[in-house]
Coordinates of C-alpha atoms and ligand atoms in Angstrom, one line a residue:
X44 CA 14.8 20.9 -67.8
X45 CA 14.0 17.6 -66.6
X46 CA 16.1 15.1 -65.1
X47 CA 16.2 11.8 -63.5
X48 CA 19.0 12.7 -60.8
X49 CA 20.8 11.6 -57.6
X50 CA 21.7 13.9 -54.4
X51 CA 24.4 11.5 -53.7
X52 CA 26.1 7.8 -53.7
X53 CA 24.5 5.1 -52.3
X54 CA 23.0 1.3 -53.1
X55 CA 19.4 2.8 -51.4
X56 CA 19.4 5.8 -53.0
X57 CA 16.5 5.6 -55.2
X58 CA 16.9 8.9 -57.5
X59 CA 14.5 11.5 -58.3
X60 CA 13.2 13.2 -61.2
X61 CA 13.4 17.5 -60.7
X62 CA 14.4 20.4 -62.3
X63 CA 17.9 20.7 -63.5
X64 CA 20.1 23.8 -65.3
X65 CA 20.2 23.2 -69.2
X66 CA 23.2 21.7 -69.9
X67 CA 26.1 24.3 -71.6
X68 CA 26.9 23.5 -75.3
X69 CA 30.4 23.8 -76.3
X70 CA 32.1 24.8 -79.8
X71 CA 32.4 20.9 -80.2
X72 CA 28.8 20.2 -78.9
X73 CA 25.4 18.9 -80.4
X74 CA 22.5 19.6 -78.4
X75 CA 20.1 16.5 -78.4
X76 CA 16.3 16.9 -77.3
X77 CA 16.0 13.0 -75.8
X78 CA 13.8 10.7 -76.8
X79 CA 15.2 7.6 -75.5
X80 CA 17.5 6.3 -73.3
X81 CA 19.0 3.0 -72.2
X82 CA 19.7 1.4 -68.9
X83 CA 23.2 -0.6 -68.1
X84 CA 24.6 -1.5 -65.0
X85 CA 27.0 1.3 -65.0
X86 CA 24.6 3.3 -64.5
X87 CA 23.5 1.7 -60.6
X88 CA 27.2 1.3 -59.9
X89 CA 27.5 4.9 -60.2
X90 CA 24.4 5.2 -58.6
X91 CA 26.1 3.1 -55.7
X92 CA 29.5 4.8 -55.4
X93 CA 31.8 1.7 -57.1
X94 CA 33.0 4.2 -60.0
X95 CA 33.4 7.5 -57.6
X96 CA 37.4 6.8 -57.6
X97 CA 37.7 6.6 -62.0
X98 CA 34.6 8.6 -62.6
X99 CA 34.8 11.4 -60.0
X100 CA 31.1 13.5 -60.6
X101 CA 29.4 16.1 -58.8
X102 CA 25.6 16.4 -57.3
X103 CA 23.0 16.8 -57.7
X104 CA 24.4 13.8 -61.0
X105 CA 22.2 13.3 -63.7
X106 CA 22.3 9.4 -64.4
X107 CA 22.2 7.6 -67.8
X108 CA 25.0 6.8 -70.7
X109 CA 23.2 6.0 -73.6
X110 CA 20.9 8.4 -75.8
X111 CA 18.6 8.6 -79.0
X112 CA 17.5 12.1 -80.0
X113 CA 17.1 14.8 -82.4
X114 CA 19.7 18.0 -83.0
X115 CA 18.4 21.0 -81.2
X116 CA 21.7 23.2 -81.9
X117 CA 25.1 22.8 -82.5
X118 CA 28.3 24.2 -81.3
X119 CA 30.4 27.0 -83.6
X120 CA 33.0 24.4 -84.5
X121 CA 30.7 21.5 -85.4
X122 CA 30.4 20.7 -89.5
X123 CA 29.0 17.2 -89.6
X124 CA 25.5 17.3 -87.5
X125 CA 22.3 19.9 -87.7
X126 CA 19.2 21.2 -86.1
X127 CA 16.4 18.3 -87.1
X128 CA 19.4 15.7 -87.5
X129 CA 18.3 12.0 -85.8
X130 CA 21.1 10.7 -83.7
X131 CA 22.2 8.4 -81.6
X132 CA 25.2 8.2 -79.0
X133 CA 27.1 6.5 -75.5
X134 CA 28.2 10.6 -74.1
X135 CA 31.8 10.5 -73.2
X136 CA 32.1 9.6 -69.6
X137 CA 32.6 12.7 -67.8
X138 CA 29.8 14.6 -69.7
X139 CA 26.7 11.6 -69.3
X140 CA 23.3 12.3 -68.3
X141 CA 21.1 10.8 -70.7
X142 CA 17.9 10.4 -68.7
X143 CA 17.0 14.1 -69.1
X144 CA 15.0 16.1 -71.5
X145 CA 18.3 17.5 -73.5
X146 CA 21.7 16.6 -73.3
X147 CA 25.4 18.2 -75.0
X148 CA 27.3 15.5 -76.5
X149 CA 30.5 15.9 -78.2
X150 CA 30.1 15.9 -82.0
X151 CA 32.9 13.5 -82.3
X152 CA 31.4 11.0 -80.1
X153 CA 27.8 11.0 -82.1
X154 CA 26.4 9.6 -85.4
X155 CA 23.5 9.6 -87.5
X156 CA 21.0 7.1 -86.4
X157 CA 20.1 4.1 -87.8
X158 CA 17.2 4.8 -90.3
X159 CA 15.7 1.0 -90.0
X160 CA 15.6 1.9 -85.9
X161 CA 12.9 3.5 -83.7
X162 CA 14.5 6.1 -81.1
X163 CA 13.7 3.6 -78.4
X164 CA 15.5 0.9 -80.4
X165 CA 18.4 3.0 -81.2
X166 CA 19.0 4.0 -77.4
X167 CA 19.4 0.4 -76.7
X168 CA 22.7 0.0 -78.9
X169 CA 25.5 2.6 -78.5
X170 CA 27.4 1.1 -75.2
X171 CA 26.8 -2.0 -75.1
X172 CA 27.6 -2.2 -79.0
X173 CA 30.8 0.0 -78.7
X174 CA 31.7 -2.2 -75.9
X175 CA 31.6 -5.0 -78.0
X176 CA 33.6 -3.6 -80.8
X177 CA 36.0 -2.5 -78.5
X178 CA 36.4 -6.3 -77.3
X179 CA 36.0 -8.2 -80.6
X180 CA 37.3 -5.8 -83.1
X181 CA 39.9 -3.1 -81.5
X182 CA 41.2 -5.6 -78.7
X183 CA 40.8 -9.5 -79.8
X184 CA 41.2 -8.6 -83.2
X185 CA 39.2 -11.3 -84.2
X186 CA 39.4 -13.3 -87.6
X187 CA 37.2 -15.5 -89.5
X188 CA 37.4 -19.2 -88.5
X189 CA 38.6 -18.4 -84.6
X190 CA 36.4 -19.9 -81.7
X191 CA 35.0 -16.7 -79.2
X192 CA 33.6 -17.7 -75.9
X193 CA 30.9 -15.1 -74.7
X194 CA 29.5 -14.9 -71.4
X195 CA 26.1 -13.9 -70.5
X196 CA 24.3 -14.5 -74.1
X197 CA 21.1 -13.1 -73.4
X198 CA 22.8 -10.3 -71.7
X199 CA 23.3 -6.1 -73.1
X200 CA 26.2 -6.7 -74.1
X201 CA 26.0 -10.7 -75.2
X202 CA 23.5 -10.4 -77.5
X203 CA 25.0 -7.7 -79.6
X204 CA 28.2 -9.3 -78.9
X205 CA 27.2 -12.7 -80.4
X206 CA 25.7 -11.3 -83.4
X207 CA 29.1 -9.1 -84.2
X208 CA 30.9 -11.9 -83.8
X209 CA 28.8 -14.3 -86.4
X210 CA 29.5 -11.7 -88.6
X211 CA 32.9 -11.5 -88.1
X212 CA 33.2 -15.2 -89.3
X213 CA 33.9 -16.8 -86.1
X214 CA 32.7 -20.4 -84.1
X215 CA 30.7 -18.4 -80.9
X216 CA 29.4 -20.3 -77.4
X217 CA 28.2 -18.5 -74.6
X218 CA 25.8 -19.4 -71.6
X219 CA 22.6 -18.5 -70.4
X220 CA 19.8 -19.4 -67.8
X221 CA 17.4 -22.7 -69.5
X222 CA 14.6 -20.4 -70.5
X223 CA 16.9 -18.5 -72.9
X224 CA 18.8 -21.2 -74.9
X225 CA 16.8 -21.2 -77.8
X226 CA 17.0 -18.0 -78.0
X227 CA 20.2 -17.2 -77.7
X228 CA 20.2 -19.8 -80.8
X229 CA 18.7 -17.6 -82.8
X230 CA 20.6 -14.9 -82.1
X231 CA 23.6 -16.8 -83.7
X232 CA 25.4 -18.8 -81.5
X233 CA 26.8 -22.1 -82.4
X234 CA 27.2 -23.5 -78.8
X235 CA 24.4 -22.3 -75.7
X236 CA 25.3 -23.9 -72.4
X237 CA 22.6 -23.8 -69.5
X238 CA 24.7 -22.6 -66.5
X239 CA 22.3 -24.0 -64.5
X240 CA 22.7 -27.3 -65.6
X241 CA 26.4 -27.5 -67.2
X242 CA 29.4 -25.6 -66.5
X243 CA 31.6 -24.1 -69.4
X244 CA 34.8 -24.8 -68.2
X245 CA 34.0 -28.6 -68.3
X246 CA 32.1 -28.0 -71.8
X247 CA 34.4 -26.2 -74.0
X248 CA 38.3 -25.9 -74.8
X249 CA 40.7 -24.3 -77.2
X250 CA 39.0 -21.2 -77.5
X251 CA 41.0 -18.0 -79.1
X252 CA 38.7 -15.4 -77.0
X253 CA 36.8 -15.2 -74.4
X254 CA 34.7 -12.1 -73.2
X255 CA 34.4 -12.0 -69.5
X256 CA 31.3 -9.8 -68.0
X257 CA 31.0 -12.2 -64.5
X258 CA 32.6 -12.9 -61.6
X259 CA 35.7 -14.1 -59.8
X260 CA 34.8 -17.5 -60.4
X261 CA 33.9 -17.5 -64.0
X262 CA 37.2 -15.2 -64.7
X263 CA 39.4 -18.1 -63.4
X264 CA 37.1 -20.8 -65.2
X265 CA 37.5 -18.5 -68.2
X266 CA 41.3 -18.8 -68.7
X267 CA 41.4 -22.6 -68.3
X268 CA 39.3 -23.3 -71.7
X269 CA 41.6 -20.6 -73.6
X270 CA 44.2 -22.5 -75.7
X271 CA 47.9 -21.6 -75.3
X272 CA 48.3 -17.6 -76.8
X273 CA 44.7 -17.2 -76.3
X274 CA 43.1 -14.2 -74.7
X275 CA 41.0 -13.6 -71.7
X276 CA 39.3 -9.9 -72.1
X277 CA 37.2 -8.6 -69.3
X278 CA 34.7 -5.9 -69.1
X279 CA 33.8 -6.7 -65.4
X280 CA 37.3 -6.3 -63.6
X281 CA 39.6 -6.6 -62.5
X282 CA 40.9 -3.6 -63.8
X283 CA 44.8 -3.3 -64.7
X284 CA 47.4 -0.7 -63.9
X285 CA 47.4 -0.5 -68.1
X286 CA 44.3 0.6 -67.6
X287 CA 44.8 3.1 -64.7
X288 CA 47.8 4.9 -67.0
X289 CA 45.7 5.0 -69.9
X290 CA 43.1 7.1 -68.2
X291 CA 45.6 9.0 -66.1
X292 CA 44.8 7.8 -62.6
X293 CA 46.2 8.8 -59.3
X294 CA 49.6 6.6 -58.3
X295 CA 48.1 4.9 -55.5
X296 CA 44.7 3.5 -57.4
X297 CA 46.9 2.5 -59.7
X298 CA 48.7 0.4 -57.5
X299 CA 45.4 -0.8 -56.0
X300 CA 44.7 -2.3 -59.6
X301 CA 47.9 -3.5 -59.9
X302 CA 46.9 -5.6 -56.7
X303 CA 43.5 -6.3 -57.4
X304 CA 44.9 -7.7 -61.1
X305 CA 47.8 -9.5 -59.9
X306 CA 46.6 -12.8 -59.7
X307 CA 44.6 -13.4 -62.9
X308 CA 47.3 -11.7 -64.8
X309 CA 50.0 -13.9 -63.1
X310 CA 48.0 -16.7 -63.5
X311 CA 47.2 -15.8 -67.9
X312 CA 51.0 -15.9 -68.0
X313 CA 52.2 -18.8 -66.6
X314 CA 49.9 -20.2 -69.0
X315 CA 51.2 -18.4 -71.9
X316 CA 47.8 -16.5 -72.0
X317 CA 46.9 -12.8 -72.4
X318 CA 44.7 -11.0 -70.0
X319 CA 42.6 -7.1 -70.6
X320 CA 40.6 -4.9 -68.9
X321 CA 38.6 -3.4 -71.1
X322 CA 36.4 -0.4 -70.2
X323 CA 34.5 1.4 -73.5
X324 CA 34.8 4.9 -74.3
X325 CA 32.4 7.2 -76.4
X326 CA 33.4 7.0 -80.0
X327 CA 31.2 8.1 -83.2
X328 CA 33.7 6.5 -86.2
X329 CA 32.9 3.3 -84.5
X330 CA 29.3 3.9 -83.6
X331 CA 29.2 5.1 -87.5
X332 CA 30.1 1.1 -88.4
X333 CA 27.9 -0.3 -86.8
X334 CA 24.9 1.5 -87.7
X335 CA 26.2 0.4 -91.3
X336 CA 26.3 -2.9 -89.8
X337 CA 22.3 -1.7 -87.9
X338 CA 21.0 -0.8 -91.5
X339 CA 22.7 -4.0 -93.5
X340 CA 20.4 -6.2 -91.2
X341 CA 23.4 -7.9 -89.7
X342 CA 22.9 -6.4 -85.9
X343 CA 20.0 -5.8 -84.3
X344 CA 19.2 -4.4 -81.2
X345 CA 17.6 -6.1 -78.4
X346 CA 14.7 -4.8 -76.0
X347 CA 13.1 -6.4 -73.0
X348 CA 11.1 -3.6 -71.9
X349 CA 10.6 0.2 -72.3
X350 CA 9.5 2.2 -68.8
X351 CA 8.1 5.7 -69.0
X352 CA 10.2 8.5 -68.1
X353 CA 8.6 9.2 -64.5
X354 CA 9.3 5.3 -64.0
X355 CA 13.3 5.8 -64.3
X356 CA 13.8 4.3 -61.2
X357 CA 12.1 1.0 -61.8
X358 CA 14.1 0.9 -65.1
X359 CA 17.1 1.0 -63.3
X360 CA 16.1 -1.4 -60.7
X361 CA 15.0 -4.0 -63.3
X362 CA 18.5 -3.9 -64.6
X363 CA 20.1 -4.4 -61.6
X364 CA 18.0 -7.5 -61.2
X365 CA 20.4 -8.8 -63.4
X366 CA 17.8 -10.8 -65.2
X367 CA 17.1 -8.2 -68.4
X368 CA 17.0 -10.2 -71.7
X369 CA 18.7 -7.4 -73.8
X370 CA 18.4 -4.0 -73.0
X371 CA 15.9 -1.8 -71.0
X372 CA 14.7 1.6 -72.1
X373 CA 13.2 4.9 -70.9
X374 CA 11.2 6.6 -73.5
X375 CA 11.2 10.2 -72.5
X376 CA 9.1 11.6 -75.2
Ligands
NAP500 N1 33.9 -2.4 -69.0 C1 33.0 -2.0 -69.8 O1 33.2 -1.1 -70.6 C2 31.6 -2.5 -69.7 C3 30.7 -2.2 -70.7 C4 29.4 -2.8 -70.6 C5 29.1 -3.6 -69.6 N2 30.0 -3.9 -68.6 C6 29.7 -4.8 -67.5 O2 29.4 -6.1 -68.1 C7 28.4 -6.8 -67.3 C8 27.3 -7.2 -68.2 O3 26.7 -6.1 -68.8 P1 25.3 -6.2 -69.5 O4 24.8 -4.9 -69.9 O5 25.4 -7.3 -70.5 O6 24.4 -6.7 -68.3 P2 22.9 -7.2 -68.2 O7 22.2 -6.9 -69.5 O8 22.2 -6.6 -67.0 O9 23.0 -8.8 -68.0 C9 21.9 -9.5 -67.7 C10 21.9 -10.9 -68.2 O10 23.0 -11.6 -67.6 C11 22.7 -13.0 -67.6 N3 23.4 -13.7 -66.5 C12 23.4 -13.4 -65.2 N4 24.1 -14.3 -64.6 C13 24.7 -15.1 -65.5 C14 25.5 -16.3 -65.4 N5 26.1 -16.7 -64.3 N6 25.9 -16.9 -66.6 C15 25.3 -16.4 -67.8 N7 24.5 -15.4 -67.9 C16 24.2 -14.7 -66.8 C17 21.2 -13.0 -67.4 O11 20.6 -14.1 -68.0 P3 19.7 -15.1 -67.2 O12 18.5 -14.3 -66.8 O13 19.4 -16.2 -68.2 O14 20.5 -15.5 -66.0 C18 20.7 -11.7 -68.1 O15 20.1 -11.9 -69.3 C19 28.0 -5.8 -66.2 O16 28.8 -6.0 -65.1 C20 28.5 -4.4 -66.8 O17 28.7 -3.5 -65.8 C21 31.2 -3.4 -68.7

């Protein structure tokens, strides 16, 4: 089959499309012909190497972690999906490979998709959607009437973010370039800040939750407009040695983390405030409620621009821009 592939780690590598092996379907596997696929920066940071010590993978590596499709074939043990079946899924991390012509996903990790959606829209949700659950409903545990501070509105993950969390009856801000406030408006935010004009940490205070997908500097600004018991969840690092036992890493990365964390999470507890890493995982009950969520009308998906297959790379280089309004997709049929 095709596949849009790298030959090894590096910022300049560009990636190619060729011919790859079919991958092997599994008793617990669904067999998805591609339509669509999203970009996210994961996938240039595994392009660049900066996952290669938690997500060790082999070359030549098929790129790409989330996918809209329909069911070629399933595995012996698999009850809930068939042949013709339109689905949707973020693979689990040591099986991904999206920008292809077929892909094996777990059948636990899948679900139906949305029937309002296109396969192109439907690509651009399952990560950065999971990711948000993950944040607002599994970790913050979010209830109605609570004020949630999310970075990077007009982001991937902010703009699904900000509309789960309107619906989960909260008081939202987040920030974004000038050109973007209104929209991020109507996306659902109460509070836009232009963090070109205005900075956050001068602008807001008392928040229960804030999501963190920046830097250094807006990690630290991040915990000083938290009010006491509040919590401070980051998708962008540092990562935590809770997080290196929960996905079994090796003792010495896991005191790495515990280095690399040490001084936010110090600094969260001398002021009687909670700090997590959170990194998403494949999950298909979750990605289940929120294409409920999809086909009620109260999330939808957000795409700046679809690229042709054969234009993979440029797909992957506009996202690493770091400029995308929502999420970029590669149609491959
Ligand atoms: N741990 C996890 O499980 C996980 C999951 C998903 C994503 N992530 C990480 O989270 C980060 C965000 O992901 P994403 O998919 O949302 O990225 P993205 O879609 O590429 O984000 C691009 C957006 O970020 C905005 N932005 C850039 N700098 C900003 C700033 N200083 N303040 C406010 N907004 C800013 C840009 O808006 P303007 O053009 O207006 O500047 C643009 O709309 C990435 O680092 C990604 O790797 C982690």
């Amino acid at each position: 089959m095709k596949a849009f592939i790298i030959d090894r780690y590096g910022k300049k590598e560009v990636g190619r499309i060729g011919e790859v092996p079919a991958p092997e379907v599994r008793d617990d596997n669904v067999l998805i012909q591609i339509h669509a696929a999203s970009v996210n920066p994961l996938d240039t940071k595994i392009k660049s190497g900066e996952f290669k010590l938690i997500l060790p993978y082999q070359f030549p590596l098929v790129l790409g972690n989330d996918v809209a499709g329909t069911v070629v074939r399933v595995g012996a043990r698999v009850r809930d999906f068939k042949p013709g079946d339109e689905v949707y899924a973020r693979p689990d991390d040591d099986r991904i490979g999206t920008f292809a012509e077929l892909i094996a996903v777990k059948a636990s990790s899948l679900a139906l998709k949305p029937k309002n959606l296109s396969m192109v829209e439907a690509a651009a949700l399952p990560l950065v959607a999971l990711t948000a659950w993950q944040v607002l409903v599994e970790t913050a545990k979010l209830k109605k009437g609570q004020k949630v501070f999310i970075q990077a509105g007009s982001g991937g993950v902010g703009t699904i973010a900000i509309q789960l969390a309107k619906y989960l009856g909260t008081f939202v801000a987040t920030t974004t370039s000038t050109a973007n406030i209104d929209w991020a408006k109507a996306l659902g935010a109460d509070v836009v800040i232009d963090y070109k004009k205005q900075d956050f940490a001068t602008e807001l205070r008392d928040y229960d939750v804030v999501l963190n997908c920046l830097g250094n500097d807006e990690l630290k600004k991040s915990l000083q407009i938290l009010k006491p018991g509040g919590h401070l969840i980051s998708i962008s690092g540092p990562p935590t040695p809770t997080f290196a036992a929960s996905r079994g890493l090796a003792w010495s990365l896991k005191q790495v983390l515990r280095l690399l964390s040490s001084g936010i999470r110090k600094q969260a507890e001398k002021h009687g405030k909670q700090y997590t890493f959170v990194f998403m995982r494949a999950d298909g009950a979750q990605l289940r409620e929120i294409t409920s969520l999809v086909e009620s009308g109260v999330i939808r998906p957000v795409v700046d621009t679809v690229f042709p297959f054969p234009d993979t790379h440029k797909a992957l280089a506009y996202v690493d821009s770091g400029r995308a309004k929502g999420k970029v997709v590669v149609q491959v049929i």
